[in-house]
C-alpha atoms as one frame of an Amber mdcrd trajectory, in Angstrom:
protein
  -0.582   0.440   0.168   1.503   3.616  -0.775   1.604   6.104   1.751  -1.182
   8.170   0.466  -3.454   5.184   0.076  -3.021   4.642   4.058  -6.592   4.830
   4.722  -7.769   2.635   2.569  -8.886  -0.721   3.299  -6.363  -3.762   1.605
 -10.201  -5.808   1.000  -9.375  -4.683  -2.657 -12.480  -2.853  -3.111 -11.899
   1.285  -4.474 -13.750   3.819  -2.036 -15.986   5.817  -3.182 -19.665   7.260
  -4.230 -22.027   4.615  -5.748 -22.793   4.909  -9.239 -26.752   4.931 -10.290
 -27.099   1.342 -10.644 -25.195   0.203  -7.568 -26.889   2.337  -5.898 -30.034
   0.755  -7.229 -28.764  -2.587  -6.497 -27.401  -1.855  -2.697 -30.946  -0.218
  -1.484 -32.989  -3.147  -3.351 -31.208  -5.289  -0.185 -33.076  -6.164   2.863
 -30.886  -3.581   4.967 -32.681  -2.069   8.018 -33.110   1.875   7.566 -32.070
   3.645  10.308 -34.644   6.248  10.525 -33.737   9.719  12.533 -36.537  12.166
  13.448 -36.813  15.346  14.928 -38.187  15.383  18.916 -40.555  17.963  20.194
 -37.141  19.220  22.850 -35.182  18.675  19.747 -33.706  16.002  19.984 -32.630
  13.083  17.607 -35.175  10.033  18.004 -33.574   7.115  15.890 -35.892   4.439
  14.281 -34.312   0.772  12.899 -37.191   0.182   9.856 -37.718  -1.589   7.507
 -37.722   0.131   3.908 -38.109   0.415  -0.243 -36.235   2.425  -2.250 -39.398
   3.644  -4.809 -39.553   5.920  -7.776 -36.569   8.194  -6.068 -37.781   8.019
  -2.614 -37.586   5.813   1.119 -40.746   4.384   1.952 -41.784   3.389   5.718
 -44.231   2.040   7.550 -44.697   2.911  10.934 -47.448   1.723  13.794 -50.084
   4.637  14.129 -49.419   5.687  17.716 -45.296   5.307  17.044 -43.152   8.377
  18.213 -41.879   8.774  14.583 -44.657   8.806  13.042 -45.892  12.019  15.804
 -42.534  13.630  15.201 -42.702  13.890  11.415 -46.445  15.532  12.220 -44.861
  17.947  14.115 -41.482  18.454  11.523 -40.762  16.936   8.442 -36.693  16.451
   8.464 -35.593  13.767   8.678 -32.000  11.542   8.217 -31.796   7.973   7.483
 -29.380   6.126   7.302 -28.843   2.557   5.802 -24.739   0.864   5.792 -24.063
  -3.199   5.290 -22.262  -4.752   8.495 -19.592  -6.960   6.034 -17.103  -5.811
   3.624 -16.593  -3.256   2.173 -19.267  -1.403   4.623 -21.298   0.415   1.935
 -23.085   3.090   2.927 -25.812   5.679   1.915 -26.751   8.394   4.520 -30.412
  10.529   2.810 -31.213  13.872   4.122 -34.542  14.730   3.517 -38.543  15.267
   4.012 -40.725  13.115   5.178 -44.964  12.881   4.600 -47.453  10.368   5.738
 -48.645   9.626   2.511 -52.329   8.162   4.957 -52.918  11.167   7.224 -56.160
   9.827   7.693 -55.701   6.180   7.810 -57.683   5.138   4.668 -54.937   4.786
   2.130 -54.114   0.658   1.257 -50.868   1.437  -0.554 -49.661   0.723   2.543
 -51.254  -2.884   2.610 -49.095  -2.989  -0.708 -45.680  -2.141   0.627 -46.582
  -4.238   3.641 -46.535  -7.563   1.334 -43.615  -6.191  -0.723 -41.332  -5.810
   2.540 -42.794  -8.517   4.737 -41.523 -10.654   1.445 -38.325  -8.774   0.963
 -37.350  -9.377   4.860 -38.624 -12.525   6.340 -39.129 -14.233   3.314 -40.619
 -18.023   3.608 -39.198 -17.637   7.539 -42.585 -15.701   8.286 -44.588 -15.031
   5.409 -47.901 -14.898   6.767 -46.622 -11.793   8.686 -48.390  -9.626   6.515
 -51.753 -11.016   6.666 -52.087 -11.394  10.570 -50.736  -7.809  10.750 -52.051
  -5.827   8.283 -55.921  -5.705  10.913 -53.676  -2.963  12.778 -53.427   0.616
  11.644 -50.358   1.791  10.187 -49.322   5.352   8.211 -46.791   5.188   5.243
 -44.341   7.114   5.215 -42.360   8.562   1.868 -39.079  10.063   2.578 -38.089
  12.659  -0.268 -34.225  13.532  -0.580 -32.737  16.512   0.043 -29.504  15.552
  -0.721 -27.961  11.880  -0.817 -24.252  10.232  -0.094 -22.872   7.305  -0.592
 -19.828   5.603   0.036 -18.431   2.138  -0.294 -14.907   0.435   0.469 -12.874
   1.741   3.818 -11.468   4.733   2.414 -11.077   7.971   3.280 -12.604  10.977
   0.649  -9.643  13.190  -0.272 -11.042  15.910   1.649  -9.972  14.514   4.821
  -6.426  13.909   3.266  -4.902  16.933   3.218  -1.250  16.855   4.467  -0.699
  19.348   7.949   2.587  19.855   6.166   2.544  20.184   2.785  -1.300  20.803
   2.191  -1.529  18.145  -0.456  -4.582  15.838  -0.747  -3.472  12.262  -0.679
  -5.383   9.694  -3.489  -8.091   8.353  -2.178
């Protein structure tokens, strides 16, 4: 490893942002989204959730009396973190606005998405989960990104590698 690549993992993966195709492939995986909402006391609240990436939005389903639903009603600003827990540690962060799409609870789009997510996340392990629980009221929440940051591999972005002595930026 060359000195200017010290901050790169030796796993052979070139670090950097995901391409459009890589992003779509990554977000199709059954990973857990950590959705940070803003509580009324202005502290962040993080909710691990199943998600679906569709039409340039993150879709999540929450129970009707959940904390995240209350937070989104008061303040739509959220941040979503999705990351793999194995090498090359791919991750996506989305800062955006959340909107409850069925505020009167009558829209059944959430039921269809619940069935899709159940299939994706638990498959045949508990394929009846959606059928058993669809009678419980839920909110369908769409997060529209303001910005999206992605990264794969261990390495460091160039902005972190500025050499204090020379002022030069390393190759990341």
